[in-house]
């Protein structure tokens, strides 16, 4: 019960730490009242009643046959006390049906959904208040979007878990479930990160933080139990079959030799064809079906199970484009990465959030893009300004350019693949918490503002059980023409840890001397240096020597090919089951 008590303690004295301007006084009094109200609702959901009622509920569970199962299940989580007390005080009769770890996870997911719903309604109420700044309103809308996605992900996880493992292979089912919960956790962080740009933003963050953190911890508990369940089942299966994990992983390469079973006959014919017939054409000069990309996306069917191709003819499209969650299996097909350019300039300095600054945001599952440039022209003085944000599961990009300065490519969440792309930027220019593999890409640091350092990556994993990370494989890491002559004045590093369990691997890549001999840089003091996972494997070039690298506990020079194989597309993003369907080239292994 400690964490739940802390939740209420944080509510009761959060006002002590807020210095409120006159303009915001009424707003934050209302926010505070709203938070207290939702805290009470959340308390009911997760069982925060009177001490006597709590004691009775926990006593009832301890006396029931389900006690041992719940206690054992929760022991594998990072927050076992929260896990146990929430389930103990679930609606009457719930625990009577608990007879397995799977049942405990289902109860946990349903409880989490209820809390997420109340967070959503609370934010809707806050948005209706007056005196909000432009960025506060934008950040709150970002929260509504990411929380809505969280609800979809949790509902999908319940469906998958009920069916587990009947309709999928064990490895696919496990990866899907871990991806859903990893993404759900990332969404809570994204909501809060939108209120980190100035003092006023931070006050709103404080008002929302406890509810979002509670959801993240509940998701973390479900993820830990899912990992325990699936790892155990896979170990049993391998034991029965007398096979090693490397044998199971190798199956991905076998799958690559044929079309996936789930691929429709229409898509199969499409990908086998030497020419691609688009569904619609976008042309700025009016010669197509639409003049803007956004209009073509808006007119696309929702929930499509077959590929919907939007051909974007050569031209410069000055617009912001969102491919929302409901628009699935959409493909942007350009006339060439230097010919078809989608560009805009939203940025944090001018009032946007990082999340909302993206020129193009792709969220609907199965998104593909080929022969296009995604660009944000805000410049280095405008701080965070995203060219492309991707939260689309099983998404892929081929022969695309992503051009900006700080925060160029936001690999936000889910499973992503980039092949033969060009990414250029300055600070943290590949960042986020997806499971993302960049293969055969050119990754170039640009000249930043005076006094700045370049960071190729800022990976955002917050939990050791998340199946996320940034993998740069068989790429070329260098500097743009403006940085080359002055690179000694602007240190460039592979990355720094944005979040506590940041994970990035650079392998089999050609690294120029643009990379500082230390290789990696800290975020803030010793934060995350023991818990991160930064690995380098079989790289070449003037900047590849590891003799002068950082000596952090979390950094490693990978010498085992089997360890490195875990970060290949075949293993890390389950590429054997879906990359073939993209029609793009790829390599599954080392």
Coordinates of C-alpha atoms in Angstrom, one line a residue:
X1 CA 0.0 0.0 0.0
X2 CA 3.0 2.4 0.3
X3 CA 2.9 3.6 -3.3
X4 CA -0.9 4.4 -3.1
X5 CA -0.4 6.3 0.2
X6 CA 2.4 8.2 -1.5
X7 CA 0.1 9.0 -4.3
X8 CA -2.4 10.7 -1.9
X9 CA 0.4 12.3 0.1
X10 CA 1.7 13.9 -3.1
X11 CA -1.7 15.2 -3.9
X12 CA -2.2 16.7 -0.5
X13 CA 1.0 18.8 -0.4
X14 CA 1.7 19.4 -4.1
X15 CA 0.4 22.9 -3.7
X16 CA 3.3 23.7 -1.4
X17 CA 5.8 23.5 -4.2
X18 CA 4.1 25.6 -6.8
X19 CA 4.8 29.3 -7.2
X20 CA 1.8 30.6 -9.1
X21 CA 1.5 33.8 -11.0
X22 CA -1.7 35.8 -10.7
X23 CA -2.7 34.8 -14.2
X24 CA -2.5 31.2 -13.3
X25 CA -3.9 31.3 -9.8
X26 CA -7.5 30.4 -10.6
X27 CA -6.3 27.8 -13.1
X28 CA -4.2 25.9 -10.6
X29 CA -6.8 26.1 -7.9
X30 CA -9.1 24.4 -10.4
X31 CA -6.4 22.0 -11.4
X32 CA -5.7 21.1 -7.8
X33 CA -9.4 20.4 -7.2
X34 CA -9.6 18.3 -10.3
X35 CA -6.6 16.3 -9.3
X36 CA -8.0 15.7 -5.9
X37 CA -11.3 14.5 -7.4
X38 CA -9.6 12.1 -9.8
X39 CA -7.2 11.0 -7.1
X40 CA -10.3 9.9 -5.1
X41 CA -11.7 8.1 -8.2
X42 CA -8.4 6.4 -8.8
X43 CA -8.3 5.5 -5.2
X44 CA -11.7 3.7 -5.5
X45 CA -10.6 1.9 -8.6
X46 CA -7.4 0.5 -7.2
X47 CA -8.9 0.0 -3.8
X48 CA -7.9 3.0 -1.7
X49 CA -10.7 2.9 0.8
X50 CA -10.7 3.3 4.5
X51 CA -8.0 1.5 6.4
X52 CA -10.5 -1.0 7.7
X53 CA -11.9 -1.7 4.2
X54 CA -8.4 -2.1 2.8
X55 CA -7.4 -4.4 5.6
X56 CA -10.5 -6.5 5.1
X57 CA -10.0 -6.7 1.3
X58 CA -6.4 -7.8 1.7
X59 CA -7.4 -10.2 4.5
X60 CA -10.0 -11.7 2.2
X61 CA -7.5 -12.3 -0.5
X62 CA -5.0 -13.8 1.8
X63 CA -7.6 -16.2 3.0
X64 CA -8.6 -17.2 -0.5
X65 CA -7.2 -19.9 -2.8
X66 CA -6.0 -17.1 -5.2
X67 CA -3.7 -15.6 -2.7
X68 CA -0.6 -17.6 -3.5
X69 CA -1.1 -17.1 -7.3
X70 CA -1.5 -13.3 -6.9
X71 CA 1.4 -13.1 -4.5
X72 CA 3.7 -15.1 -6.8
X73 CA 2.6 -13.2 -9.9
X74 CA 3.2 -9.8 -8.3
X75 CA 6.6 -10.9 -7.0
X76 CA 8.0 -10.7 -10.5
X77 CA 7.0 -7.0 -10.9
X78 CA 9.0 -3.8 -10.1
X79 CA 6.2 -2.6 -7.9
X80 CA 4.9 -5.7 -6.1
X81 CA 3.1 -3.9 -3.3
X82 CA 1.0 -1.8 -5.8
X83 CA 0.3 -4.9 -7.8
X84 CA -0.9 -6.9 -4.9
X85 CA -3.0 -4.2 -3.2
X86 CA -4.7 -3.1 -6.4
X87 CA -5.7 -6.7 -7.2
X88 CA -6.7 -7.3 -3.6
X89 CA -9.2 -4.5 -3.7
X90 CA -10.6 -5.2 -7.2
X91 CA -14.4 -5.5 -7.5
X92 CA -16.0 -8.1 -5.4
X93 CA -15.7 -11.6 -6.8
X94 CA -12.9 -10.8 -9.3
X95 CA -10.2 -12.7 -7.5
X96 CA -12.4 -15.7 -7.1
X97 CA -11.9 -16.4 -10.8
X98 CA -8.1 -16.1 -10.6
X99 CA -6.4 -19.4 -11.0
X100 CA -3.3 -18.6 -13.1
X101 CA -0.7 -16.0 -13.9
X102 CA -2.7 -15.2 -17.0
X103 CA -5.8 -14.4 -14.9
X104 CA -3.8 -12.1 -12.7
X105 CA -2.5 -10.2 -15.7
X106 CA -6.0 -9.8 -17.1
X107 CA -7.2 -8.3 -13.8
X108 CA -4.3 -6.0 -13.7
X109 CA -4.9 -4.8 -17.3
X110 CA -8.6 -4.1 -16.6
X111 CA -7.8 -2.1 -13.5
X112 CA -5.2 -0.1 -15.5
X113 CA -7.8 0.7 -18.2
X114 CA -10.2 2.2 -15.6
X115 CA -7.4 4.4 -14.2
X116 CA -6.4 5.5 -17.7
X117 CA -10.0 6.4 -18.6
X118 CA -10.3 8.7 -15.5
X119 CA -7.0 10.4 -16.5
X120 CA -8.4 11.0 -19.9
X121 CA -11.6 12.6 -18.6
X122 CA -9.6 14.7 -16.2
X123 CA -7.5 16.1 -19.0
X124 CA -10.6 16.8 -21.1
X125 CA -11.9 18.9 -18.2
X126 CA -8.6 20.8 -17.8
X127 CA -8.6 21.7 -21.5
X128 CA -11.9 23.5 -21.1
X129 CA -10.4 25.9 -18.6
X130 CA -9.3 29.5 -19.5
X131 CA -5.9 31.1 -19.2
X132 CA -4.0 28.2 -20.7
X133 CA -1.1 29.1 -22.8
X134 CA -0.8 27.9 -26.4
X135 CA 1.7 25.2 -25.5
X136 CA -0.3 24.1 -22.5
X137 CA -3.3 23.5 -24.7
X138 CA -1.1 21.7 -27.3
X139 CA 0.5 19.5 -24.6
X140 CA -2.9 18.6 -23.2
X141 CA -4.2 17.6 -26.6
X142 CA -1.0 15.5 -27.0
X143 CA -2.0 13.8 -23.7
X144 CA -5.4 13.0 -25.0
X145 CA -3.9 11.5 -28.2
X146 CA -1.4 9.4 -26.4
X147 CA -3.8 8.3 -23.6
X148 CA -6.4 7.3 -26.2
X149 CA -3.7 5.2 -27.9
X150 CA -2.9 3.7 -24.5
X151 CA -6.5 2.6 -24.1
X152 CA -6.5 1.0 -27.5
X153 CA -3.2 -0.8 -26.7
X154 CA -4.5 -2.1 -23.3
X155 CA -7.7 -3.4 -24.9
X156 CA -5.7 -5.1 -27.7
X157 CA -3.4 -6.6 -25.1
X158 CA -6.4 -8.1 -23.3
X159 CA -7.7 -9.6 -26.5
X160 CA -4.3 -11.0 -27.4
X161 CA -3.8 -12.4 -23.9
X162 CA -7.3 -14.1 -23.9
X163 CA -6.3 -15.8 -27.2
X164 CA -2.7 -16.5 -26.1
X165 CA -1.1 -18.5 -27.5
X166 CA -3.6 -20.1 -29.8
X167 CA -3.6 -17.8 -32.9
X168 CA 0.1 -16.9 -33.1
X169 CA 3.5 -18.5 -32.5
X170 CA 4.8 -18.1 -29.0
X171 CA 7.5 -15.7 -30.1
X172 CA 5.1 -13.5 -32.1
X173 CA 2.6 -13.5 -29.3
X174 CA 5.2 -12.6 -26.8
X175 CA 6.7 -9.8 -28.9
X176 CA 3.2 -8.4 -29.7
X177 CA 2.2 -8.3 -26.0
X178 CA 5.5 -6.7 -24.9
X179 CA 5.3 -4.1 -27.7
X180 CA 1.8 -3.1 -26.6
X181 CA 2.7 -2.6 -23.0
X182 CA 6.0 -0.9 -23.8
X183 CA 4.1 1.5 -26.0
X184 CA 1.5 2.1 -23.4
X185 CA 4.2 3.1 -20.9
X186 CA 5.9 5.4 -23.4
X187 CA 2.7 7.2 -23.9
X188 CA 2.5 8.3 -20.2
X189 CA 6.1 9.7 -20.5
X190 CA 5.2 11.5 -23.7
X191 CA 2.2 13.2 -22.0
X192 CA 4.4 14.5 -19.1
X193 CA 7.3 15.5 -21.4
X194 CA 5.0 18.0 -23.1
X195 CA 5.1 20.1 -20.0
X196 CA 8.9 20.4 -19.6
X197 CA 9.7 23.5 -21.6
X198 CA 9.2 26.4 -19.2
X199 CA 8.1 27.0 -15.6
X200 CA 4.4 27.3 -16.4
X201 CA 4.5 24.0 -18.3
X202 CA 6.1 22.4 -15.4
X203 CA 3.4 23.5 -13.0
X204 CA 0.8 21.7 -15.2
X205 CA 3.1 18.7 -15.3
X206 CA 3.1 18.6 -11.5
X207 CA -0.7 18.6 -11.5
X208 CA -0.9 15.6 -13.8
X209 CA 2.2 13.6 -12.8
X210 CA 0.8 11.4 -10.1
X211 CA -2.0 10.0 -12.3
X212 CA 0.3 9.4 -15.3
X213 CA 3.0 7.8 -13.2
X214 CA 0.5 5.5 -11.5
X215 CA -0.6 4.3 -14.9
X216 CA 3.0 3.8 -16.0
X217 CA 3.7 1.7 -12.9
X218 CA 0.6 -0.4 -13.4
X219 CA 1.6 -1.0 -17.0
X220 CA 5.1 -1.9 -15.8
X221 CA 3.6 -4.5 -13.5
X222 CA 1.6 -6.0 -16.3
X223 CA 4.6 -6.0 -18.6
X224 CA 6.8 -7.7 -16.0
X225 CA 4.1 -10.5 -15.6
X226 CA 3.7 -10.9 -19.3
X227 CA 7.5 -11.3 -19.7
X228 CA 7.5 -13.8 -17.0
X229 CA 4.6 -15.7 -18.6
X230 CA 6.0 -15.7 -22.1
X231 CA 9.6 -16.4 -21.2
X232 CA 8.5 -19.4 -19.1
X233 CA 6.3 -20.8 -21.9
X234 CA 9.0 -20.3 -24.5
X235 CA 11.6 -22.0 -22.3
X236 CA 9.2 -25.0 -21.8
X237 CA 8.6 -25.2 -25.6
X238 CA 12.3 -25.2 -26.4
X239 CA 12.9 -27.8 -23.7
X240 CA 10.3 -30.0 -25.2
X241 CA 11.7 -29.5 -28.7
X242 CA 15.3 -29.9 -27.5
X243 CA 16.3 -26.7 -29.3
X244 CA 18.3 -23.6 -28.3
X245 CA 17.2 -20.0 -28.6
X246 CA 19.5 -19.5 -31.5
X247 CA 17.6 -22.1 -33.4
X248 CA 14.3 -20.4 -32.7
X249 CA 15.8 -17.0 -33.9
X250 CA 17.0 -18.7 -37.0
X251 CA 13.4 -19.4 -38.0
X252 CA 13.1 -15.8 -38.9
X253 CA 15.5 -16.3 -41.8
X254 CA 13.4 -19.2 -43.0
X255 CA 10.3 -17.0 -42.9
X256 CA 12.1 -14.5 -45.1
X257 CA 12.1 -17.0 -48.0
X258 CA 8.3 -17.0 -48.5
X259 CA 5.4 -14.6 -48.3
X260 CA 3.9 -14.3 -44.8
X261 CA 0.7 -16.3 -44.4
X262 CA -1.3 -13.2 -43.4
X263 CA -0.4 -11.2 -46.4
X264 CA -3.4 -10.8 -48.7
X265 CA -3.4 -11.9 -52.3
X266 CA -3.9 -8.3 -53.4
X267 CA -0.8 -7.1 -51.5
X268 CA 1.1 -10.2 -52.7
X269 CA 0.4 -9.3 -56.4
X270 CA 1.2 -5.6 -55.7
X271 CA 4.6 -6.4 -54.2
X272 CA 5.5 -8.9 -56.9
X273 CA 4.7 -6.3 -59.6
X274 CA 7.5 -4.3 -61.2
X275 CA 5.3 -1.3 -61.2
X276 CA 3.1 0.1 -58.4
X277 CA -0.3 1.5 -59.2
X278 CA -1.3 4.1 -56.6
X279 CA -4.8 4.5 -55.2
X280 CA -4.5 8.3 -55.4
X281 CA -2.0 10.9 -56.6
X282 CA -1.0 14.1 -54.9
X283 CA 0.3 16.9 -57.1
X284 CA 0.8 20.5 -56.0
X285 CA 0.1 21.7 -59.5
X286 CA -3.4 20.3 -59.5
X287 CA -2.7 17.4 -61.9
X288 CA -3.5 14.7 -59.4
X289 CA -6.4 13.8 -57.2
X290 CA -5.3 16.1 -54.4
X291 CA -3.1 19.1 -54.0
X292 CA -1.9 18.3 -50.5
X293 CA -0.7 15.2 -48.7
X294 CA -2.9 15.9 -45.7
X295 CA -6.0 15.9 -47.9
X296 CA -5.1 12.6 -49.4
X297 CA -4.6 11.1 -46.0
X298 CA -7.9 12.5 -44.7
X299 CA -9.7 10.9 -47.6
X300 CA -8.0 7.5 -47.2
X301 CA -10.1 4.6 -45.8
X302 CA -9.9 3.9 -42.1
X303 CA -8.8 0.5 -40.9
X304 CA -7.6 -0.7 -44.3
X305 CA -6.2 -4.3 -44.3
X306 CA -4.6 -3.9 -47.7
X307 CA -2.0 -1.4 -48.8
X308 CA -3.4 2.0 -49.7
X309 CA -0.8 3.9 -51.8
X310 CA -0.6 7.6 -52.0
X311 CA 1.7 8.7 -54.7
X312 CA 3.2 12.1 -54.1
X313 CA 4.6 13.6 -57.2
X314 CA 7.7 15.7 -57.3
X315 CA 7.4 19.0 -55.6
X316 CA 7.8 20.8 -52.3
X317 CA 4.8 20.3 -50.0
X318 CA 4.7 22.9 -47.2
X319 CA 2.4 21.4 -44.7
X320 CA 2.1 19.3 -41.5
X321 CA 0.7 15.8 -42.1
X322 CA -0.8 13.4 -39.5
X323 CA -1.4 9.8 -40.3
X324 CA -3.6 9.0 -37.3
X325 CA -4.1 5.6 -35.6
X326 CA -7.2 4.7 -37.6
X327 CA -5.4 5.1 -41.0
X328 CA -3.7 1.8 -41.3
X329 CA -1.4 0.3 -44.1
X330 CA -0.9 3.6 -45.8
X331 CA 2.1 4.0 -48.1
X332 CA 3.7 7.3 -49.2
X333 CA 5.4 6.8 -52.5
X334 CA 7.5 9.8 -53.7
X335 CA 9.2 10.5 -57.0
X336 CA 12.6 10.6 -55.4
X337 CA 14.1 11.7 -52.1
X338 CA 15.5 14.9 -53.6
X339 CA 12.3 15.6 -55.7
X340 CA 9.5 14.9 -53.3
X341 CA 9.8 17.0 -50.1
X342 CA 7.3 17.5 -47.3
X343 CA 8.5 20.4 -45.1
X344 CA 7.3 22.6 -42.3
X345 CA 8.9 24.5 -39.4
X346 CA 6.9 23.9 -36.1
X347 CA 9.2 24.1 -33.1
X348 CA 9.3 24.4 -29.3
X349 CA 10.7 28.0 -29.2
X350 CA 7.6 29.3 -31.1
X351 CA 5.2 27.5 -28.8
X352 CA 4.8 23.9 -30.0
X353 CA 5.6 20.7 -28.0
X354 CA 8.2 18.4 -29.3
X355 CA 5.6 15.8 -30.0
X356 CA 3.4 18.2 -32.0
X357 CA 6.3 19.8 -33.9
X358 CA 6.6 16.9 -36.4
X359 CA 6.3 17.9 -40.0
X360 CA 4.9 14.3 -40.6
X361 CA 3.5 12.1 -37.9
X362 CA 2.8 8.5 -38.8
X363 CA 0.8 6.6 -36.2
X364 CA -1.5 4.2 -38.1
X365 CA 0.0 0.7 -38.1
X366 CA 1.8 -0.6 -41.2
X367 CA 2.9 2.8 -42.5
X368 CA 5.4 2.7 -45.3
X369 CA 7.3 5.5 -47.1
X370 CA 9.7 5.5 -50.1
X371 CA 11.6 8.1 -52.0
X372 CA 10.6 11.1 -49.9
X373 CA 12.3 13.8 -47.8
X374 CA 10.8 14.7 -44.5
X375 CA 12.1 18.1 -43.3
X376 CA 11.8 20.6 -40.5
X377 CA 13.4 24.0 -41.4
X378 CA 13.1 25.7 -38.0
X379 CA 16.9 25.7 -37.6
X380 CA 19.3 25.1 -34.7
X381 CA 18.1 28.1 -32.6
X382 CA 14.5 26.9 -32.4
X383 CA 15.5 23.8 -30.3
X384 CA 13.3 20.8 -30.6
X385 CA 11.8 20.7 -34.1
X386 CA 10.9 17.2 -35.5
X387 CA 10.9 16.3 -39.2
X388 CA 9.3 12.9 -38.7
X389 CA 7.6 11.2 -35.8
X390 CA 6.7 7.6 -36.0
X391 CA 4.5 5.6 -33.6
X392 CA 3.3 3.2 -36.3
X393 CA 3.8 -0.5 -35.5
X394 CA 5.5 -2.5 -38.2
X395 CA 6.4 0.6 -40.1
X396 CA 9.3 0.9 -42.6
X397 CA 11.1 3.6 -44.6
X398 CA 13.2 3.1 -47.7
X399 CA 15.3 5.7 -49.5
X400 CA 13.9 8.5 -47.4
X401 CA 15.7 11.6 -46.0
X402 CA 15.0 13.1 -42.6
X403 CA 16.4 16.6 -42.3
X404 CA 16.4 18.9 -39.3
X405 CA 18.6 20.0 -36.4
X406 CA 17.6 19.1 -32.9
X407 CA 15.3 16.1 -32.6
X408 CA 15.1 15.3 -36.4
X409 CA 13.7 11.7 -36.2
X410 CA 11.4 10.9 -33.3
X411 CA 11.1 7.1 -33.2
X412 CA 8.3 7.4 -30.7
X413 CA 7.0 3.8 -30.1
X414 CA 6.3 0.4 -31.5
X415 CA 8.4 -1.6 -34.1
X416 CA 10.1 0.3 -36.9
X417 CA 12.7 -0.3 -39.7
X418 CA 14.7 2.1 -41.8
X419 CA 16.7 1.0 -44.8
X420 CA 19.0 3.1 -47.1
X421 CA 17.8 6.4 -45.5
X422 CA 19.7 9.6 -44.8
X423 CA 19.3 11.2 -41.4
X424 CA 20.9 14.5 -40.5
X425 CA 20.7 16.7 -37.4
X426 CA 22.5 18.1 -34.3
X427 CA 21.2 17.4 -30.7
X428 CA 19.5 14.1 -30.0
X429 CA 18.6 13.8 -33.6
X430 CA 17.4 10.2 -33.5
X431 CA 15.4 9.8 -30.3
X432 CA 12.4 8.1 -28.7
X433 CA 11.4 4.7 -27.3
X434 CA 10.5 2.5 -30.2
X435 CA 12.1 -0.8 -31.1
X436 CA 13.8 0.7 -34.1
X437 CA 16.5 -0.7 -36.5
X438 CA 18.3 1.6 -38.9
X439 CA 20.1 -0.5 -41.5
X440 CA 22.4 0.6 -44.4
X441 CA 21.6 4.3 -43.6
X442 CA 23.8 7.4 -43.7
X443 CA 23.7 9.2 -40.4
X444 CA 25.4 12.6 -40.4
X445 CA 25.8 15.2 -37.7
X446 CA 25.4 18.9 -38.8
X447 CA 26.9 22.1 -37.5
X448 CA 25.0 23.1 -34.4
X449 CA 24.8 26.4 -32.6
X450 CA 27.9 27.7 -30.8
X451 CA 28.6 25.8 -27.6
X452 CA 26.4 22.8 -28.5
X453 CA 27.4 19.2 -28.7
X454 CA 25.9 16.8 -31.3
X455 CA 24.2 13.6 -30.1
X456 CA 23.2 11.0 -32.7
X457 CA 20.7 9.4 -30.3
X458 CA 18.7 9.9 -27.1
X459 CA 16.9 6.7 -26.4
X460 CA 14.0 6.8 -24.0
X461 CA 13.5 3.3 -22.4
X462 CA 12.2 3.7 -18.8
X463 CA 11.8 0.1 -17.8
X464 CA 14.2 -2.9 -18.1
X465 CA 11.4 -5.1 -19.4
X466 CA 10.5 -2.8 -22.4
X467 CA 11.5 -4.4 -25.7
X468 CA 12.7 -1.1 -27.0
X469 CA 15.9 0.5 -28.2
X470 CA 17.7 2.1 -31.2
X471 CA 19.9 -0.2 -33.3
X472 CA 22.2 1.3 -35.9
X473 CA 23.4 -1.6 -38.1
X474 CA 25.6 -1.5 -41.3
X475 CA 25.3 2.3 -41.5
X476 CA 27.7 5.1 -42.3
X477 CA 28.2 7.7 -39.5
X478 CA 29.8 11.0 -40.6
X479 CA 29.5 14.7 -40.8
X480 CA 27.7 17.1 -43.2
X481 CA 29.8 19.5 -45.3
X482 CA 29.1 22.4 -43.0
X483 CA 30.4 20.5 -40.0
X484 CA 33.5 18.8 -41.5
X485 CA 35.8 21.8 -41.5
X486 CA 34.9 22.8 -37.9
X487 CA 34.1 19.4 -36.3
X488 CA 36.9 19.8 -33.7
X489 CA 34.8 22.7 -32.3
X490 CA 31.6 20.7 -32.0
X491 CA 32.1 17.4 -30.2
X492 CA 29.8 14.6 -31.6
X493 CA 28.8 11.5 -29.7
X494 CA 26.8 8.3 -30.4
X495 CA 24.3 9.3 -27.8
X496 CA 23.2 10.2 -24.3
X497 CA 20.6 8.6 -21.9
X498 CA 17.4 10.4 -22.1
X499 CA 15.7 7.9 -19.7
X500 CA 16.9 5.6 -17.0
X501 CA 17.2 2.4 -19.1
X502 CA 18.3 4.0 -22.4
X503 CA 19.4 1.3 -24.9
X504 CA 21.4 1.9 -28.1
X505 CA 23.6 -0.4 -30.1
X506 CA 26.0 0.7 -32.9
X507 CA 27.1 -2.4 -34.9
X508 CA 28.8 -3.3 -38.1
X509 CA 28.9 0.4 -39.1
X510 CA 31.6 2.6 -40.7
X511 CA 32.3 5.4 -38.2
X512 CA 34.2 8.5 -39.2
X513 CA 36.4 10.6 -36.9
X514 CA 33.5 12.9 -36.2
X515 CA 32.7 10.7 -33.2
X516 CA 34.5 11.8 -30.1
X517 CA 36.9 9.1 -28.7
X518 CA 34.7 8.8 -25.5
X519 CA 31.9 7.7 -27.8
X520 CA 29.0 8.6 -25.4
X521 CA 28.0 11.5 -23.3
X522 CA 26.1 11.8 -20.0
X523 CA 22.6 13.4 -19.7
X524 CA 22.9 14.8 -16.2
X525 CA 25.6 13.8 -13.8
X526 CA 25.6 10.1 -13.1
X527 CA 21.9 9.6 -14.2
X528 CA 21.4 6.3 -15.9
X529 CA 25.1 5.4 -16.3
X530 CA 24.6 2.2 -14.4
X531 CA 21.3 1.2 -15.8
X532 CA 21.6 2.1 -19.5
X533 CA 22.7 -0.4 -22.2
X534 CA 25.1 1.1 -24.8
X535 CA 26.8 -1.4 -27.0
X536 CA 29.3 -1.4 -29.9
X537 CA 30.0 -4.4 -32.1
X538 CA 32.3 -4.9 -35.1
X539 CA 32.4 -1.3 -36.3
X540 CA 35.1 0.1 -38.6
X541 CA 36.6 3.4 -39.4
X542 CA 38.6 6.2 -37.7
X543 CA 36.0 6.7 -35.0
X544 CA 35.4 3.0 -34.3
X545 CA 38.2 2.4 -31.8
X546 CA 36.8 1.6 -28.3
X547 CA 40.1 2.2 -26.5
X548 CA 39.1 5.6 -25.2
X549 CA 35.4 4.9 -24.6
X550 CA 33.5 5.8 -21.4
X551 CA 33.9 3.4 -18.5
X552 CA 30.3 3.4 -17.4
X553 CA 28.8 0.2 -15.9
X554 CA 26.1 0.2 -18.6
X555 CA 28.5 0.5 -21.6
X556 CA 29.8 -2.6 -23.3
X557 CA 32.0 -3.6 -26.2
X558 CA 30.0 -6.6 -27.6
X559 CA 32.3 -9.5 -28.5
X560 CA 29.7 -12.3 -28.7
X561 CA 28.0 -12.7 -32.1
X562 CA 25.1 -14.3 -30.4
X563 CA 24.6 -11.3 -28.2
X564 CA 24.9 -9.0 -31.2
X565 CA 22.4 -11.2 -33.1
X566 CA 19.8 -10.2 -30.6
X567 CA 19.8 -6.7 -32.1
X568 CA 19.3 -7.7 -35.7
X569 CA 16.0 -7.1 -37.5
X570 CA 15.2 -10.8 -37.3
X571 CA 15.4 -10.8 -33.5
X572 CA 14.9 -7.3 -32.3
X573 CA 11.8 -6.4 -34.3
X574 CA 10.6 -9.8 -35.4
X575 CA 11.4 -8.8 -38.9
X576 CA 11.1 -12.3 -40.4
X577 CA 7.3 -12.1 -40.0
X578 CA 6.6 -8.7 -41.6
X579 CA 9.5 -7.1 -43.5
X580 CA 9.0 -9.1 -46.6
X581 CA 5.5 -7.6 -46.9
X582 CA 7.0 -4.1 -47.2
X583 CA 8.6 -4.8 -50.6
X584 CA 11.7 -3.1 -49.3
X585 CA 15.2 -4.7 -49.1
X586 CA 16.4 -5.8 -45.7
X587 CA 18.8 -8.2 -44.0
X588 CA 17.6 -10.1 -41.0
X589 CA 20.9 -11.2 -39.5
X590 CA 24.4 -10.0 -38.9

